[in-house]
XYZ file of C-alpha atoms in Angstrom:
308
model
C 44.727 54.336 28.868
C 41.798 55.779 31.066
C 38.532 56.370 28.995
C 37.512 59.982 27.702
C 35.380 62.227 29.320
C 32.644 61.861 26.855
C 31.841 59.632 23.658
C 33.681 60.508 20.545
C 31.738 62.019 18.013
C 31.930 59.163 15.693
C 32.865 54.764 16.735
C 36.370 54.255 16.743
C 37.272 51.482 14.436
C 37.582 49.098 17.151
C 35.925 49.195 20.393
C 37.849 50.480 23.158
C 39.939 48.708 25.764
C 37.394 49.622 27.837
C 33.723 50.860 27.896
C 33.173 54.989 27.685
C 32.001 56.453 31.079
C 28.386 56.701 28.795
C 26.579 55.066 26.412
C 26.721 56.728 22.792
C 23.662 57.776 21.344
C 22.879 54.719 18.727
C 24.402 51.542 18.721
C 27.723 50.913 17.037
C 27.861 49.451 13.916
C 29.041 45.850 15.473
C 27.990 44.716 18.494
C 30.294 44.639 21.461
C 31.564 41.421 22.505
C 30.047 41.173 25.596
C 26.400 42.448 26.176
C 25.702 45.771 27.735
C 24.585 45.708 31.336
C 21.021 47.542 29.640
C 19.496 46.898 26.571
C 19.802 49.325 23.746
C 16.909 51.923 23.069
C 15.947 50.464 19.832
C 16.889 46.713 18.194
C 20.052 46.095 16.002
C 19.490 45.133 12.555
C 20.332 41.706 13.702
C 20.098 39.458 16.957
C 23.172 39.206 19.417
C 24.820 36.452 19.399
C 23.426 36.542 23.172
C 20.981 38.277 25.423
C 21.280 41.233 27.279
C 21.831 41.105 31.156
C 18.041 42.370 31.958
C 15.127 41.937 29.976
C 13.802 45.224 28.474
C 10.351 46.804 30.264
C 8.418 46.808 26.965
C 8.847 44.343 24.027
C 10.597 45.436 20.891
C 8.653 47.131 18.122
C 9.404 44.689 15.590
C 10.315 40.804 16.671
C 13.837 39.387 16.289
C 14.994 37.432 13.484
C 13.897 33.756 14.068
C 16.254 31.143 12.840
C 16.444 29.228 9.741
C 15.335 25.730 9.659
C 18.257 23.052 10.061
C 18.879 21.458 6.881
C 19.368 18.022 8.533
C 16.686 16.136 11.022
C 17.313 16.641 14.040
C 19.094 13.749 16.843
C 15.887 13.263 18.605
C 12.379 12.590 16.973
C 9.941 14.814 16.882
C 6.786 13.687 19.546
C 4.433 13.868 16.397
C 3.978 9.705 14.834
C 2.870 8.419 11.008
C -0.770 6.879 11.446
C 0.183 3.089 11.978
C -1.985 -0.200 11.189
C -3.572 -2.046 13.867
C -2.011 -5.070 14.534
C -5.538 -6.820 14.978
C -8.785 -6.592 13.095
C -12.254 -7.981 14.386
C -14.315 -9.477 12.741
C -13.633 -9.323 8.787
C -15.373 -10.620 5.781
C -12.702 -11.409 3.054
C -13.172 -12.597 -0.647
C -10.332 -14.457 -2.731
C -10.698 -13.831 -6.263
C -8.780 -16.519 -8.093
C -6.922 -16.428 -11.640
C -7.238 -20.086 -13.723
C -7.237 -18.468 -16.882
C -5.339 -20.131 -19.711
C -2.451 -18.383 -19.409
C -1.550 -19.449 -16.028
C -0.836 -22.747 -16.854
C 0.434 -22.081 -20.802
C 3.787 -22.503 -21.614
C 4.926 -19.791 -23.226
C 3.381 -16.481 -21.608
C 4.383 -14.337 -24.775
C 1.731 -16.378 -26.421
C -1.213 -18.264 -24.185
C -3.384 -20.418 -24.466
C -6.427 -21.372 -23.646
C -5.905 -24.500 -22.114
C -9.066 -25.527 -21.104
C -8.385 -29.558 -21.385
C -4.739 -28.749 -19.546
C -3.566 -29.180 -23.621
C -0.970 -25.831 -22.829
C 1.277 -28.051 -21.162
C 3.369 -29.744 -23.111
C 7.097 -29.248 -22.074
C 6.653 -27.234 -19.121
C 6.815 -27.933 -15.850
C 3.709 -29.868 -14.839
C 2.731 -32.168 -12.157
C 1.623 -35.510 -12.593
C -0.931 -36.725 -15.705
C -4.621 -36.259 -14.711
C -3.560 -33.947 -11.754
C -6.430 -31.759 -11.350
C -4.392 -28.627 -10.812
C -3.159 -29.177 -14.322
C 0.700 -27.072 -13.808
C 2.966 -26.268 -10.940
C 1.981 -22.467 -11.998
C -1.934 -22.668 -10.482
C -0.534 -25.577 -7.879
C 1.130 -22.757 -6.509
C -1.360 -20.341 -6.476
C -3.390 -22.620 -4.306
C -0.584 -23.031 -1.896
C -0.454 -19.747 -1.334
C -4.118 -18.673 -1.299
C -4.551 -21.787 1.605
C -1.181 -19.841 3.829
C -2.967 -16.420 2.986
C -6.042 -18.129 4.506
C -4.919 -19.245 7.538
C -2.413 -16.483 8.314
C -5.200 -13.933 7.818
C -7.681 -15.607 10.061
C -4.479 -15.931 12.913
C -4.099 -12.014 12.360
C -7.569 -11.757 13.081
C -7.944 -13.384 16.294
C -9.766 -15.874 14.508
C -12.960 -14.148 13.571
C -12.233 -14.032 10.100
C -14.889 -15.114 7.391
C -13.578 -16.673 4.100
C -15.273 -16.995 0.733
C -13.938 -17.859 -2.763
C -14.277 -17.762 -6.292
C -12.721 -18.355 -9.311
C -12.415 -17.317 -12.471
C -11.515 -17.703 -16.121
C -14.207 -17.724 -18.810
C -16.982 -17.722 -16.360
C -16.343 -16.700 -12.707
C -18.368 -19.084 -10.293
C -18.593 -19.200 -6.299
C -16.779 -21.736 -4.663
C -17.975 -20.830 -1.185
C -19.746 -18.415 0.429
C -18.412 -16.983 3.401
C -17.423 -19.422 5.914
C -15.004 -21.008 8.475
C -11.175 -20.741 7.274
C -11.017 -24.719 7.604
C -13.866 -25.362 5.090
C -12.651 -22.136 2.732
C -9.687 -23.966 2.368
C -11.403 -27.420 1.571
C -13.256 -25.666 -1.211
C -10.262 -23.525 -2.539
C -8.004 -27.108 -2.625
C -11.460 -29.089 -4.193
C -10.925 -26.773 -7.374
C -9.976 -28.233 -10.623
C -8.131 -25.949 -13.155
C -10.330 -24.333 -15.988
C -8.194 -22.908 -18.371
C -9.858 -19.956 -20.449
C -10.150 -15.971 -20.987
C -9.963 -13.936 -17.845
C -13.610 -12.571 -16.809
C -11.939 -10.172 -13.659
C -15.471 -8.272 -13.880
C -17.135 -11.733 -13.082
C -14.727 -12.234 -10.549
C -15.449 -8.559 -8.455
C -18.989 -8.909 -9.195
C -19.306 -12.460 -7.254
C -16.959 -11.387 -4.639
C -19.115 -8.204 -3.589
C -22.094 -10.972 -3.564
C -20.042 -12.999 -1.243
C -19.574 -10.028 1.047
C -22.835 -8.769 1.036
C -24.350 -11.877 2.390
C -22.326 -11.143 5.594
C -22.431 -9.208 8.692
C -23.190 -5.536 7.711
C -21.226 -4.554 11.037
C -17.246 -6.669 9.505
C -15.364 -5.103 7.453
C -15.378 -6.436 3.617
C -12.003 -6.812 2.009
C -11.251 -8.199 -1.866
C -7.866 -10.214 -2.491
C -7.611 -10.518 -6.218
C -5.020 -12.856 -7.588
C -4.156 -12.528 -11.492
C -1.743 -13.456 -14.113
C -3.275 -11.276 -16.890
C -6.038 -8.047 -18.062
C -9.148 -8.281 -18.732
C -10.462 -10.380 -21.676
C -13.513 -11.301 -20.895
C -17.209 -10.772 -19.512
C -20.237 -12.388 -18.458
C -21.786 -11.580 -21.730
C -18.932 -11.579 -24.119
C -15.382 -13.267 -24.370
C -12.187 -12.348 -26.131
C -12.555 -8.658 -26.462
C -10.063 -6.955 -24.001
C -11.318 -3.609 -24.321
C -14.771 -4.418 -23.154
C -13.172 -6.634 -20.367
C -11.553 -4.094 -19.082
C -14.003 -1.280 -18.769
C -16.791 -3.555 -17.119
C -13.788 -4.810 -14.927
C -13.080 -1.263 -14.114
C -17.084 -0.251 -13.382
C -17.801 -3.309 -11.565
C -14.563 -2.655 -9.052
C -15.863 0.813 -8.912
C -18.847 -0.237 -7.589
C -17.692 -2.576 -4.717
C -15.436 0.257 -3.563
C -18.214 2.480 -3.765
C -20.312 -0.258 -1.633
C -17.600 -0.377 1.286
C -15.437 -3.178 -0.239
C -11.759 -2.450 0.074
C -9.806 -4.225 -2.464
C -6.461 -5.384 -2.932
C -4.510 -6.869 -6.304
C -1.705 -8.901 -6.557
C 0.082 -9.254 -10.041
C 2.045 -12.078 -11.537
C 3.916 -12.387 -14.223
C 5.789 -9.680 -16.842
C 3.341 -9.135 -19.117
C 0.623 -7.482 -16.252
C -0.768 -3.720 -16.828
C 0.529 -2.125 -13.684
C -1.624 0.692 -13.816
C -4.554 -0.634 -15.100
C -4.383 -3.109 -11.496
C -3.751 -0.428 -9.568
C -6.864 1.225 -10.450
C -8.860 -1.523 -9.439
C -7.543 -1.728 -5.679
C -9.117 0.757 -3.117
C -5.409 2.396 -3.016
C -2.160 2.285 -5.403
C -0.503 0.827 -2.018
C -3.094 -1.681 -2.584
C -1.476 -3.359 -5.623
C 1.583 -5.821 -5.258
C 2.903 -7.605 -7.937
C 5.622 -10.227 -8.091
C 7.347 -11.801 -11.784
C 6.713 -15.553 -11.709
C 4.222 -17.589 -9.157
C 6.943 -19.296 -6.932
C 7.565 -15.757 -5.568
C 4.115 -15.181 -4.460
C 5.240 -16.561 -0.733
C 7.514 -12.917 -1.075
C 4.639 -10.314 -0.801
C 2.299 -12.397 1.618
C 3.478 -10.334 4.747
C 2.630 -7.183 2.549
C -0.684 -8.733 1.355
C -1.239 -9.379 5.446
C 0.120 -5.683 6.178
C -2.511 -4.588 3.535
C -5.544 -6.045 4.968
C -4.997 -5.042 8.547
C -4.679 -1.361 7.122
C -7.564 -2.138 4.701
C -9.589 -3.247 7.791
């Protein structure tokens, strides 16, 4: 059927075979399905599902409809990347703050001991009689602190500085800062202690270690513990008081440029409370027993390049 002379006075239904010999006066209520060959005089309520032929010679009084975000990510990634850790620092200063509190080597952790003659160890596992690490518990501690050691100063081109101290009822320097080789000879001269756990001792020697060094490293804290606060360097067995003075004196290294980081064995830890020691919650790792420290030493590692 040929087309009528003019446009009817209202849109048929459905569009016609074919187009009118002119335009109508305001768009039709759907859009045609192909696009006229000029654009309308004022925008539809919504986009066509594609553009006109020509563009128009001004832009349109109000802009089209952008489209809704996908709900799924899309195939490629966006050019945009997460920060990332340097796979190298140089130079760092780093402290190892050492557990050998009584209940590392006790027995039963539900109830510990003090220990301090290596009396806790009756029917647990224990290395030989006399053996100055006293249980298989702080044996493996050291183990670990010596691979921490020597992985850390690999990771660090071998520019890293290494002091140590340990703690219990008193928290005492083992070394100052010095080579890997002879941190290690000091860590593995250590005889087990036994006793309550002074962790503000332990901070406060540890930001004296790293003071003493190069203003220009970087000063990172490892502290290793089985167990909260129960002591200080005034006053033992009062848990409250350890803990506070634990909490100001780690406040106070953080506060002097000291980034520290806590790892936490055993069930009986207070998550939070060792999280709020480290420099960031990321900061605290924590494992159940001490033959699954080896498991967060790449973490630990991963920490201190980030820390640093």
């Amino acid at each position: 059927a040929a087309p009528t002379g003019g446009p009817t006075a209202t849109p048929t239904a459905l569009p016609t075979a074919l187009p009118t010999a002119a335009p109508t006066g305001g768009p039709t209520e759907t859009p045609t399905a192909t696009p006229t060959e000029t654009p309308t005089a004022a925008p539809t309520d919504i986009p066509t599902t594609s553009p006109t032929l020509s563009p128009t010679g001004k832009p349109s009084s109000q802009p089209t409809l952008s489209q809704a975000p996908s709900m799924l990510p899309s195939s490629e990634p966006s050019s945009s990347q997460a920060p990332t850790c340097l796979d190298q620092f140089d130079p760092v200063d780093i402290c190892l703050a050492i557990d050998e509190s009584g209940s590392v080597c006790s027995r039963d952790p539900n109830a510990p001991k003090l220990c301090t003659n290596c009396d806790c160890r009756e029917g647990y596992q224990y290395l030989s009689t006399g053996d100055q690490y006293c249980c298989t518990n702080y044996d493996q501690t050291l183990a670990f602190s010596q691979l921490f050691i020597e992985l850390a100063n690999e990771r660090s081109a071998n520019s890293a500085n290494i002091g140590v101290t340990f703690f219990s009822t008193a928290a005492t320097v083992a070394t100052e800062l010095t080579t890997p080789t002879e941190a290690i000879a000091a860590l593995l001269s250590d005889s087990y202690s036994g006793g309550f756990t002074n962790t503000m001792g332990a901070i406060k020697r540890c930001q004296s270690i790293l003071a003493n060094g190069d203003t220009n490293n970087k000063k990172v804290m490892v502290l290793l513990t089985d167990g909260n606060p129960t002591a200080t360097d005034t006053k033992q067995n009062d848990k409250a008081l350890g803990s506070s003075e634990a909490t100001k004196a780690a406040n106070d290294a953080k506060e002097s440029g000291i980034t520290i980081l806590s790892v936490g064995v055993g069930r009986k830890i207070d998550v939070g409370y060792l999280t709020s020691l480290g420099s960031k919650p990321e900061f605290y790792l924590s494992v159940t027993d001490f033959g699954a420290l080896s498991e967060v030493l790449n973490q630990l590692l991963s920490g201190l390049l980030c820390a640093a």
